[in-house]
Short mmCIF file of C-alpha atoms in Angstrom, two decimals:
data_model
loop_
_atom_site.label_atom_id
_atom_site.label_comp_id
_atom_site.label_asym_id
_atom_site.label_seq_id
_atom_site.Cartn_x
_atom_site.Cartn_y
_atom_site.Cartn_z
CA MET A 189 39.51 -45.22 -22.52
CA SER A 190 36.70 -42.71 -22.98
CA THR A 191 37.35 -39.12 -21.96
CA GLY A 192 33.66 -38.62 -21.13
CA THR A 193 31.26 -35.84 -21.96
CA ALA A 194 31.72 -32.20 -21.03
CA ALA A 195 29.40 -32.59 -18.06
CA GLN A 196 31.21 -35.73 -16.85
CA VAL A 197 34.63 -34.10 -16.80
CA GLY A 198 33.40 -30.96 -15.09
CA MET A 199 33.25 -28.59 -18.05
CA PRO A 200 31.65 -25.20 -17.30
CA HIS A 201 27.93 -24.55 -17.39
CA SER A 202 26.30 -23.09 -20.46
CA LEU A 203 25.78 -19.36 -20.92
CA SER A 204 22.06 -19.82 -20.27
CA ALA A 205 22.82 -21.59 -17.00
CA ARG A 206 25.12 -18.79 -15.92
CA LEU A 207 22.47 -16.21 -16.65
CA ARG A 208 19.93 -18.09 -14.55
CA ALA A 209 22.40 -18.16 -11.64
CA VAL A 210 22.86 -14.39 -11.26
CA SER A 211 20.59 -11.73 -9.84
CA PRO A 212 17.86 -10.14 -11.99
CA ALA A 213 19.79 -6.86 -12.19
CA GLU A 214 22.97 -8.61 -13.28
CA ARG A 215 21.04 -10.72 -15.78
CA THR A 216 19.47 -7.60 -17.29
CA ALA A 217 22.88 -5.92 -17.66
CA LEU A 218 24.38 -9.00 -19.30
CA LEU A 219 21.45 -9.43 -21.66
CA ASP A 220 21.75 -5.78 -22.68
CA ARG A 221 25.37 -6.40 -23.60
CA ILE A 222 24.49 -9.59 -25.47
CA ALA A 223 21.84 -7.66 -27.39
CA SER A 224 24.46 -5.10 -28.39
CA ILE A 225 26.75 -7.87 -29.67
CA VAL A 226 23.93 -9.53 -31.61
CA SER A 227 22.82 -6.32 -33.31
CA THR A 228 26.41 -5.36 -34.17
CA LEU A 229 27.32 -8.73 -35.68
CA SER A 230 24.04 -9.31 -37.51
CA GLY A 231 23.46 -5.75 -38.67
CA GLU A 232 19.88 -6.10 -37.50
CA PRO A 233 18.02 -5.20 -34.30
CA ALA A 234 18.41 -7.77 -31.55
CA PRO A 235 15.36 -10.02 -30.92
CA GLY A 236 12.84 -8.40 -28.65
CA ASP A 237 12.13 -11.77 -27.08
CA ARG A 238 14.88 -12.29 -24.50
CA GLY A 239 14.41 -16.03 -24.82
CA GLU A 240 15.65 -15.80 -28.41
CA LEU A 241 18.62 -13.60 -27.57
CA VAL A 242 21.09 -16.18 -26.23
CA PRO A 243 20.41 -18.75 -29.01
CA ARG A 244 20.91 -16.00 -31.60
CA PHE A 245 24.17 -14.97 -29.88
CA GLU A 246 25.41 -18.55 -29.88
CA ARG A 247 24.59 -19.02 -33.58
CA LEU A 248 26.53 -15.87 -34.46
CA LEU A 249 29.55 -17.00 -32.42
CA ALA A 250 29.44 -20.66 -33.51
CA PRO A 251 31.83 -20.15 -36.49
CA ALA A 252 34.51 -19.08 -33.94
CA ASP A 253 35.47 -16.06 -36.03
CA ALA A 254 38.24 -14.29 -34.11
CA SER A 255 36.89 -10.81 -34.79
CA ALA A 256 33.41 -11.72 -33.56
CA VAL A 257 34.94 -13.34 -30.48
CA TRP A 258 36.98 -10.19 -29.76
CA LEU A 259 33.86 -8.05 -29.98
CA ALA A 260 31.86 -10.40 -27.73
CA LEU A 261 34.58 -10.60 -25.09
CA SER A 262 35.17 -6.86 -25.11
CA VAL A 263 31.49 -5.98 -24.75
CA LEU A 264 30.63 -8.66 -22.18
CA GLU A 265 33.58 -7.88 -19.94
CA ALA A 266 33.61 -4.11 -20.48
CA ARG A 267 37.31 -4.17 -21.32
CA LEU A 268 39.14 -4.69 -24.57
CA ALA A 269 40.14 -8.31 -25.01
CA THR A 270 43.76 -9.29 -25.66
CA ALA A 271 44.92 -11.61 -28.41
CA PRO A 272 45.62 -14.56 -26.04
CA GLU A 273 42.09 -14.23 -24.63
CA VAL A 274 40.65 -14.29 -28.13
CA ARG A 275 42.67 -17.35 -29.11
CA ARG A 276 41.73 -19.17 -25.93
CA THR A 277 38.02 -18.50 -26.47
CA VAL A 278 38.16 -19.46 -30.15
CA ARG A 279 39.62 -22.83 -29.14
CA ALA A 280 36.97 -23.28 -26.46
CA ILE A 281 34.21 -22.61 -29.00
CA ARG A 282 35.66 -25.15 -31.41
CA LEU A 283 35.81 -27.74 -28.65
CA ASP A 284 32.51 -27.23 -26.82
CA GLY A 285 30.54 -24.50 -28.60
CA PRO A 286 29.91 -20.84 -27.70
CA GLY A 287 27.49 -21.62 -24.87
CA ALA A 288 30.13 -23.43 -22.86
CA ALA A 289 32.94 -21.06 -23.90
CA PHE A 290 31.13 -17.94 -22.79
CA GLY A 291 29.47 -19.63 -19.87
CA SER A 292 32.89 -20.19 -18.38
CA ARG A 293 33.89 -16.60 -18.92
CA THR A 294 30.76 -15.01 -17.51
CA ALA A 295 31.55 -15.98 -13.90
CA PRO A 296 34.56 -13.65 -13.54
CA LEU A 297 32.58 -11.02 -15.41
CA VAL A 298 29.79 -11.08 -12.85
CA THR A 299 32.23 -11.06 -9.95
CA SER A 300 34.59 -8.36 -11.15
CA TRP A 301 32.35 -6.00 -13.08
CA LEU A 302 28.76 -6.38 -11.95
CA GLY A 303 28.62 -7.95 -8.51
CA GLY A 304 31.70 -6.15 -7.22
CA PHE A 305 30.85 -2.63 -8.34
CA ARG A 306 27.90 -0.47 -7.48
CA HIS A 307 28.33 1.22 -10.83
CA ARG A 308 27.72 -0.97 -13.88
CA PRO A 309 29.67 0.64 -16.72
CA GLU A 310 27.82 1.46 -19.89
CA VAL A 311 29.39 -0.29 -22.87
CA ARG A 312 28.97 1.43 -26.20
CA VAL A 313 30.02 -0.08 -29.53
CA LEU A 314 31.26 2.68 -31.86
CA ARG A 315 30.78 1.71 -35.48
CA GLY A 316 31.92 3.83 -38.39
CA ALA A 317 33.54 6.39 -36.07
CA VAL A 318 37.01 7.93 -35.95
CA LEU A 319 38.62 7.38 -32.55
CA VAL A 320 41.75 9.36 -31.70
CA ASP A 321 43.68 8.01 -28.72
CA VAL A 322 45.27 10.92 -26.82
CA ASP A 323 45.48 9.38 -23.36
CA HIS A 324 48.86 10.84 -22.39
CA THR A 325 48.26 14.19 -24.03
CA ALA A 326 44.99 14.63 -22.15
CA ARG A 327 46.48 13.74 -18.77
CA ALA A 328 50.18 14.59 -18.56
CA GLY A 329 51.51 17.76 -17.01
CA LEU A 330 54.60 17.93 -19.25
CA ALA A 331 54.52 19.29 -22.79
CA THR A 332 56.99 17.08 -24.64
CA GLY A 333 57.72 17.31 -28.34
CA ILE A 334 55.47 14.30 -28.92
CA GLN A 335 52.61 15.98 -27.09
CA ARG A 336 53.13 19.18 -29.07
CA VAL A 337 52.82 17.21 -32.29
CA ALA A 338 49.72 15.42 -30.98
CA ARG A 339 48.02 18.66 -29.90
CA GLU A 340 48.84 20.64 -33.02
CA THR A 341 47.69 17.78 -35.23
CA VAL A 342 44.56 16.61 -33.43
CA ARG A 343 43.31 20.16 -32.88
CA ARG A 344 43.28 20.66 -36.63
CA TRP A 345 41.74 17.24 -37.25
CA ALA A 346 38.95 18.10 -34.82
CA ALA A 347 38.25 21.35 -36.65
CA GLY A 348 37.71 19.61 -39.97
CA HIS A 349 36.44 16.12 -39.10
CA GLU A 350 34.11 14.40 -36.69
CA LEU A 351 36.26 12.71 -34.07
CA ARG A 352 35.83 10.86 -30.81
CA LEU A 353 38.72 11.64 -28.47
CA VAL A 354 39.42 8.63 -26.28
CA GLY A 355 41.73 7.60 -23.46
CA TRP A 356 42.12 4.66 -21.12
CA ASP A 357 41.26 3.73 -17.57
CA SER A 358 44.15 3.71 -15.10
CA GLY A 359 44.81 0.00 -15.64
CA TYR A 360 44.74 0.30 -19.45
CA ARG A 361 41.92 -2.22 -19.68
CA HIS A 362 39.33 -0.28 -21.65
CA LEU A 363 38.95 2.71 -23.91
CA ARG A 364 36.72 5.50 -22.68
CA LEU A 365 35.39 8.76 -24.05
CA LEU A 366 37.32 11.73 -22.70
CA THR A 367 35.51 14.23 -20.53
CA PRO A 368 35.15 17.83 -21.81
CA PRO A 369 38.01 19.09 -19.57
CA GLU A 370 40.23 16.26 -20.81
CA CYS A 371 39.34 17.07 -24.42
CA ALA A 372 40.27 20.70 -23.84
CA ARG A 373 43.58 19.68 -22.34
CA ALA A 374 44.32 17.26 -25.18
CA LEU A 375 43.66 19.94 -27.79
CA THR A 376 45.14 23.03 -26.13
CA GLY A 377 47.15 21.97 -23.08
CA ASP A 378 44.98 24.14 -20.83
CA GLY A 379 43.85 22.95 -17.42
CA ALA A 380 45.39 20.88 -14.68
CA PRO A 381 46.31 17.24 -15.39
CA GLY A 382 44.11 14.67 -13.77
CA PRO A 383 43.80 10.92 -13.22
CA ALA A 384 42.10 8.63 -15.66
CA GLY A 385 38.36 8.31 -15.24
CA GLU A 386 37.19 5.03 -13.75
CA ARG A 387 33.42 5.26 -14.13
CA ASP A 388 33.08 6.48 -17.68
CA VAL A 389 31.45 5.04 -20.75
CA VAL A 390 33.42 2.05 -22.05
CA VAL A 391 33.77 2.23 -25.82
CA VAL A 392 34.46 -0.71 -28.12
CA PRO A 393 35.47 0.31 -31.67
CA TRP A 394 34.11 -1.80 -34.50
CA GLU A 395 34.54 -1.24 -38.23
CA SER A 396 35.83 2.21 -37.35
CA THR A 397 39.11 4.12 -37.62
CA TYR A 398 41.55 4.12 -34.71
CA LEU A 399 44.38 6.68 -34.77
CA LEU A 400 47.25 6.96 -32.30
CA PRO A 401 49.08 10.32 -32.61
CA GLU A 402 51.21 9.82 -29.47
CA LEU A 403 53.61 7.20 -28.13
CA SER A 404 52.27 4.32 -26.04
CA LEU A 405 54.80 2.59 -23.79
CA GLU A 406 52.49 0.71 -21.40
CA ARG A 407 52.42 -3.04 -21.94
CA PRO A 408 48.70 -3.53 -21.07
CA ARG A 409 47.73 -0.71 -23.39
CA ASN A 410 49.87 -2.05 -26.22
CA GLU A 411 48.51 -5.58 -25.79
CA ARG A 412 44.98 -4.27 -26.24
CA ILE A 413 45.92 -1.99 -29.15
CA ALA A 414 47.52 -5.00 -30.86
CA ALA A 415 44.31 -7.02 -30.47
CA LEU A 416 42.18 -4.08 -31.63
CA ALA A 417 44.31 -3.80 -34.76
CA GLN A 418 43.97 -7.51 -35.47
CA PHE A 419 40.33 -8.15 -34.68
CA ALA A 420 38.20 -4.98 -34.52
CA ARG A 421 37.89 -4.69 -38.32
CA CYS A 422 39.15 -1.13 -37.97
CA ARG A 423 41.42 0.98 -40.10
CA THR A 424 44.39 1.75 -37.86
CA GLY A 425 47.16 4.32 -38.07
CA VAL A 426 49.91 5.76 -35.89
CA ILE A 427 52.36 8.64 -36.05
CA GLY A 428 55.86 7.16 -35.99
CA PHE A 429 58.22 9.44 -34.09
CA ASP A 430 61.40 7.37 -33.98
CA CYS A 431 62.91 4.04 -32.93
CA VAL A 432 65.47 5.60 -30.59
CA PRO A 433 64.99 3.00 -27.80
CA MET A 434 66.06 0.34 -30.28
CA THR A 435 68.74 2.12 -32.34
CA THR A 436 70.41 3.98 -29.46
CA GLY A 437 69.12 2.03 -26.50
CA GLU A 438 72.29 2.79 -24.51
CA THR A 439 71.08 6.37 -24.09
CA THR A 440 67.74 5.41 -22.55
CA ALA A 441 66.71 4.41 -19.06
CA MET A 442 66.45 0.82 -17.90
CA GLY A 443 63.23 -0.68 -19.19
CA VAL A 444 62.52 1.91 -21.90
CA SER A 445 63.69 -0.31 -24.76
CA GLU A 446 61.58 -3.18 -23.43
CA ALA A 447 58.55 -0.92 -23.15
CA PHE A 448 59.12 0.38 -26.68
CA ALA A 449 59.31 -3.20 -27.94
CA THR A 450 55.72 -3.70 -26.74
CA ASN A 451 54.75 -0.62 -28.75
CA LEU A 452 56.31 -2.07 -31.89
CA ALA A 453 54.50 -5.35 -31.18
CA ALA A 454 51.23 -3.40 -31.43
CA VAL A 455 52.28 -1.27 -34.42
CA ARG A 456 53.19 -4.49 -36.27
CA HIS A 457 49.46 -5.18 -36.65
CA MET A 458 48.43 -1.66 -37.67
CA ASP A 459 47.72 -0.59 -41.22
CA ARG A 460 49.81 2.54 -41.60
CA VAL A 461 52.62 4.49 -39.94
CA SER A 462 53.14 8.16 -40.80
CA THR A 463 56.73 8.97 -39.88
CA ILE A 464 57.86 12.51 -39.06
CA SER A 465 61.04 12.42 -41.17
CA SER A 466 62.88 10.32 -43.70
CA ALA A 467 65.32 9.34 -40.94
CA ALA A 468 62.46 8.01 -38.81
CA ALA A 469 61.07 6.19 -41.84
CA ALA A 470 64.45 4.49 -42.36
CA GLU A 471 64.31 3.19 -38.78
CA TYR A 472 60.75 1.90 -39.13
CA ARG A 473 61.46 0.32 -42.50
CA GLY A 474 64.47 -1.45 -41.05
CA TRP A 475 62.26 -2.83 -38.29
CA ARG A 476 59.59 -3.85 -40.81
CA THR A 477 62.20 -5.73 -42.83
CA MET A 478 62.92 -7.87 -39.78
CA LEU A 479 59.25 -8.86 -39.53
CA SER A 480 59.58 -11.14 -42.54
CA SER A 481 61.49 -13.55 -40.29
CA VAL A 482 58.27 -14.15 -38.31
CA GLY A 483 56.01 -14.28 -41.35
CA ALA A 484 54.60 -10.77 -40.85
CA GLY A 485 54.37 -7.98 -43.38
CA GLY A 486 53.98 -4.99 -41.09
CA PRO A 487 52.31 -1.65 -41.79
CA GLU A 488 52.65 0.67 -44.75
CA ILE A 489 55.16 3.41 -43.92
CA SER A 490 55.03 6.93 -45.32
CA VAL A 491 56.86 10.19 -44.61
CA GLU A 492 55.04 13.38 -43.65
CA PRO A 493 57.75 15.73 -42.33
CA LEU A 494 56.96 17.91 -39.36
CA PRO A 495 56.71 21.66 -39.87
CA GLY A 496 58.79 24.23 -38.04
CA GLU A 497 56.05 26.84 -37.90
CA VAL A 498 56.39 29.32 -35.02
CA PRO A 499 53.90 32.13 -34.24
CA GLY A 500 55.12 35.71 -34.15
CA SER A 501 56.31 37.42 -30.97
CA THR A 502 54.93 40.68 -29.63
CA PRO A 503 57.22 43.48 -28.39
CA ASP A 504 56.13 42.73 -24.83
CA GLU A 505 56.96 39.03 -25.22
CA LEU A 506 60.39 39.90 -26.60
CA ASP A 507 61.02 42.37 -23.76
CA ASP A 508 60.00 39.81 -21.14
CA ALA A 509 62.22 37.11 -22.64
CA ARG A 510 65.10 39.58 -22.99
CA ALA A 511 64.87 40.52 -19.32
CA ARG A 512 64.60 36.87 -18.28
CA LEU A 513 67.23 35.19 -20.46
CA LEU A 514 69.85 37.62 -21.81
CA VAL A 515 73.02 38.71 -20.04
CA PRO A 516 73.91 42.31 -20.94
CA GLY A 517 76.76 42.50 -23.41
CA MET A 518 76.67 38.79 -24.26
CA PRO A 519 75.09 36.89 -27.17
CA MET A 520 72.83 34.03 -26.07
CA VAL A 521 73.28 30.45 -27.19
CA LEU A 522 70.02 28.55 -26.79
CA CYS A 523 69.60 24.78 -26.45
CA VAL A 524 66.13 23.16 -26.25
CA GLY A 525 65.53 19.58 -25.15
CA THR A 526 65.24 17.33 -22.12
CA HIS A 527 68.49 16.53 -20.33
CA GLU A 528 68.72 12.88 -21.33
CA PRO A 529 72.00 11.39 -22.60
CA ARG A 530 70.79 11.20 -26.21
CA LYS A 531 70.53 15.00 -26.34
CA ASN A 532 74.31 15.14 -25.77
CA HIS A 533 74.25 18.04 -23.32
CA LEU A 534 77.39 16.82 -21.57
CA ALA A 535 79.32 17.31 -24.80
CA LEU A 536 77.75 20.75 -25.20
CA LEU A 537 78.84 21.79 -21.71
CA HIS A 538 82.40 20.66 -22.48
CA ALA A 539 82.43 22.51 -25.83
CA ALA A 540 81.15 25.66 -24.11
CA GLU A 541 83.88 25.37 -21.46
CA LEU A 542 86.51 25.17 -24.21
CA LEU A 543 85.18 28.41 -25.70
CA TRP A 544 84.89 30.21 -22.36
CA ARG A 545 88.51 29.32 -21.64
CA GLU A 546 89.44 30.86 -25.01
CA GLY A 547 87.90 34.09 -23.76
CA LEU A 548 84.66 34.03 -25.77
CA ARG A 549 81.80 35.78 -24.03
CA PHE A 550 78.31 34.28 -24.37
CA ASN A 551 75.63 32.89 -22.09
CA LEU A 552 74.21 29.41 -22.55
CA VAL A 553 70.54 28.73 -21.78
CA LEU A 554 69.30 25.13 -21.77
CA VAL A 555 65.51 24.84 -21.89
CA GLY A 556 64.16 21.45 -20.88
CA GLY A 557 63.16 19.26 -17.99
CA ARG A 558 65.05 16.53 -16.22
CA SER A 559 64.94 13.08 -17.71
CA TRP A 560 66.46 9.65 -17.24
CA ASN A 561 70.17 9.25 -16.58
CA ASP A 562 70.76 12.99 -16.27
CA GLU A 563 72.81 12.81 -13.05
CA ARG A 564 76.16 13.43 -14.77
CA PHE A 565 74.76 16.41 -16.65
CA THR A 566 73.40 17.86 -13.41
CA ARG A 567 76.80 17.48 -11.72
CA GLU A 568 78.72 19.06 -14.62
CA LEU A 569 76.24 21.92 -14.79
CA ALA A 570 76.81 22.60 -11.08
CA VAL A 571 80.59 22.57 -11.68
CA ALA A 572 80.27 25.11 -14.52
CA GLN A 573 78.09 27.37 -12.42
CA ALA A 574 80.52 27.12 -9.50
CA ARG A 575 83.22 28.41 -11.87
CA GLY A 576 81.02 31.41 -12.54
CA ARG A 577 80.13 30.40 -16.08
CA PRO A 578 77.03 32.13 -17.52
CA VAL A 579 74.96 28.96 -17.97
CA GLU A 580 71.49 28.14 -16.69
CA THR A 581 68.70 25.65 -17.17
CA VAL A 582 65.04 26.54 -17.48
CA THR A 583 62.81 23.55 -16.77
CA THR A 584 59.49 25.12 -17.74
CA MET A 585 58.81 27.84 -20.26
CA SER A 586 55.66 29.05 -21.97
CA ASP A 587 55.43 28.70 -25.72
CA SER A 588 55.36 32.47 -26.20
CA THR A 589 58.60 32.85 -24.21
CA LEU A 590 60.21 30.03 -26.19
CA TRP A 591 59.29 31.63 -29.52
CA ALA A 592 60.78 34.91 -28.28
CA ALA A 593 63.90 33.11 -27.05
CA TYR A 594 64.47 31.62 -30.50
CA ARG A 595 64.36 35.11 -32.00
CA LEU A 596 66.69 36.64 -29.40
CA ALA A 597 69.34 33.92 -29.57
CA ARG A 598 72.54 34.34 -31.55
CA CYS A 599 72.12 30.69 -32.44
CA MET A 600 70.33 27.54 -31.37
CA VAL A 601 72.57 24.53 -30.69
CA PHE A 602 71.21 20.99 -30.94
CA PRO A 603 73.98 18.33 -30.94
CA SER A 604 71.67 15.33 -30.48
CA LEU A 605 72.87 11.79 -31.18
CA ASN A 606 69.52 10.60 -32.54
CA GLU A 607 66.23 12.34 -33.30
CA GLY A 608 63.05 11.40 -35.05
CA PHE A 609 62.90 14.98 -36.30
CA GLY A 610 64.62 17.62 -34.15
CA LEU A 611 61.74 20.07 -33.81
CA PRO A 612 63.81 22.82 -32.06
CA VAL A 613 66.10 22.98 -35.09
CA ALA A 614 63.20 23.57 -37.46
CA GLU A 615 61.56 26.06 -35.09
CA ALA A 616 64.73 28.14 -34.64
CA LEU A 617 65.35 28.23 -38.38
CA SER A 618 61.73 29.27 -38.92
CA CYS A 619 62.49 32.31 -36.73
CA GLY A 620 65.52 33.17 -38.86
CA THR A 621 67.97 32.06 -36.17
CA PRO A 622 70.97 29.97 -37.28
CA ALA A 623 71.31 26.49 -35.82
CA VAL A 624 74.35 24.39 -34.98
CA THR A 625 73.30 20.77 -35.18
CA SER A 626 74.35 17.20 -35.94
CA ASN A 627 75.59 16.23 -39.39
CA PHE A 628 73.45 13.11 -39.83
CA GLY A 629 69.90 11.82 -39.48
CA SER A 630 66.85 14.02 -39.31
CA MET A 631 68.92 17.03 -38.23
CA ALA A 632 70.93 17.00 -41.44
CA GLU A 633 67.65 16.41 -43.27
CA ILE A 634 66.20 19.62 -41.80
CA ALA A 635 69.42 21.54 -42.45
CA ALA A 636 69.33 20.71 -46.16
CA ASP A 637 67.04 23.70 -46.78
CA GLY A 638 69.63 26.10 -45.36
CA GLY A 639 70.39 28.08 -42.23
CA ALA A 640 72.25 25.45 -40.18
CA LEU A 641 75.88 24.68 -39.55
CA LEU A 642 76.50 20.92 -39.28
CA VAL A 643 78.93 19.43 -36.76
CA ASP A 644 79.97 15.99 -35.57
CA PRO A 645 78.09 15.56 -32.25
CA ARG A 646 80.50 12.81 -31.18
CA ASP A 647 83.44 15.23 -31.36
CA ASP A 648 83.41 17.95 -28.68
CA SER A 649 85.90 20.00 -30.68
CA SER A 650 83.60 19.96 -33.71
CA ILE A 651 80.72 21.30 -31.60
CA ALA A 652 83.01 23.99 -30.21
CA ALA A 653 84.19 24.91 -33.74
CA GLY A 654 80.62 25.30 -34.96
CA LEU A 655 79.71 27.53 -32.04
CA ARG A 656 82.90 29.55 -32.47
CA THR A 657 81.98 30.25 -36.07
CA VAL A 658 78.48 31.58 -35.40
CA LEU A 659 79.65 33.54 -32.35
CA THR A 660 82.67 35.26 -33.93
CA ASP A 661 82.17 35.31 -37.71
CA ASP A 662 79.54 37.93 -38.40
CA GLU A 663 79.55 37.28 -42.14
CA ALA A 664 78.99 33.55 -41.67
CA HIS A 665 76.23 34.31 -39.19
CA ARG A 666 74.59 36.71 -41.66
CA ARG A 667 74.68 34.11 -44.44
CA LEU A 668 73.12 31.48 -42.19
CA ALA A 669 70.40 33.84 -40.95
CA THR A 670 69.57 34.89 -44.52
CA ALA A 671 69.34 31.26 -45.59
CA ALA A 672 67.14 30.46 -42.60
CA ARG A 673 64.69 33.23 -43.52
CA ALA A 674 64.58 31.98 -47.13
CA ARG A 675 63.63 28.42 -46.22
CA PRO A 676 60.36 27.01 -47.62
CA ARG A 677 57.58 27.26 -45.08
CA ARG A 678 55.54 24.28 -43.99
CA THR A 679 52.62 24.85 -41.65
CA TRP A 680 50.91 22.71 -39.02
CA GLU A 681 47.81 22.96 -41.16
CA GLN A 682 49.62 21.31 -44.06
CA TYR A 683 51.12 18.68 -41.80
CA ALA A 684 47.80 17.75 -40.19
CA HIS A 685 46.17 17.51 -43.63
CA ASP A 686 48.94 15.26 -44.96
CA VAL A 687 48.88 12.94 -41.96
CA TRP A 688 45.08 12.66 -42.06
CA ASP A 689 45.29 11.67 -45.73
CA ALA A 690 48.00 9.12 -44.94
CA LEU A 691 46.28 7.50 -41.97
CA ALA A 692 42.54 8.08 -42.37
CA GLY A 693 42.01 9.23 -45.94
#
């Protein structure tokens, strides 16, 4: 029994037929986008005769090359195509040709992008450019460790290289150029956070470099990054912070591990990962080893350790921090990090209580915002404060106050269960302040250059013993402080240079 022709079984109209069915303004906008696709794929100016434009487009798409299809879909629809969309269109081209394949896809385009919006977004193909995706860093109000790394790194990249800073629309459908205020916020943290722009220039990278110096956890964003890495003919690179949601998923909130899995699904298709420590590299290499079971090789993985560089503090900054944080007659123990279970602050509170009951006098200052699953910590903190213990949390603190706090502290304690790097440890040691930190992973890696006392973070008594030593043994404290001041110095400038070479060089 014959299956009939495309027309007999109700297959979609051709692209030319679709173009004839829309308004003149919509037709002009679509033809402009088709011209952009033709010139990008051919490397030549698009035909001036509009009658030749669609046939030329169809000839270029006839081989059903997945990269060309991705470009065409992304430009026509003003949003980055996903891998399933590319595969579906490739199959349609092989069955019925590009005219029918794109004719069927132009109807939703006209409805959703052109006919339904007064503003027709400009679509710009960026070829041979370096795009740096700092969507979160440009918009978020919090300054996490990841955002600090992104800002310190990208600011130095921008000073030495020509970059295009990009973000996403609110639905994570398309890349867009950041506005000047957003660029300033991404690079310096200045200015109020704002929503994603909705009416900006849509950019489609092609034969360019795409760099991701922050963590993406949004499924729609990761689906489009994965397709970009596969089909945009771009060099792609990402800073790899850690695989905590996979290796210690029990310490994260519901859904975080699933969201992180979508990030790894995108990173799987990227060219290079620059990890922030050898411990982080071990996690990523373990994940990459698993990819062989699905026939994938995964990205190249390198190690570019973070620096611990901290600017100097002025006398006024030290005086302000002293008045704000110190309790007269008591040494200060400083802890920096969000109050999530992985940071192990419950164990720290218990260790501190053991020492207070011994009669040791010190105040404990925890700098960091609330995070997932911190209800137990909040309750135990309230209990300690009700007992009159000298402990407080500071949810927001300027960088200058933090640098001063490092210098004023007797020690910095960081008993985390898992860290990609442990930036507060490196920063405290850079200030010459001893650290009490975990005896494995990136924290032990940092401590290898001296200045830190290692403890077992899973043993409250071990944490208490480490704190007891630095609080009561002046000679041990002096040795640690001397070793901290003698550590080799690594600057943000060096780090940014090394990561650029690893990802874009």
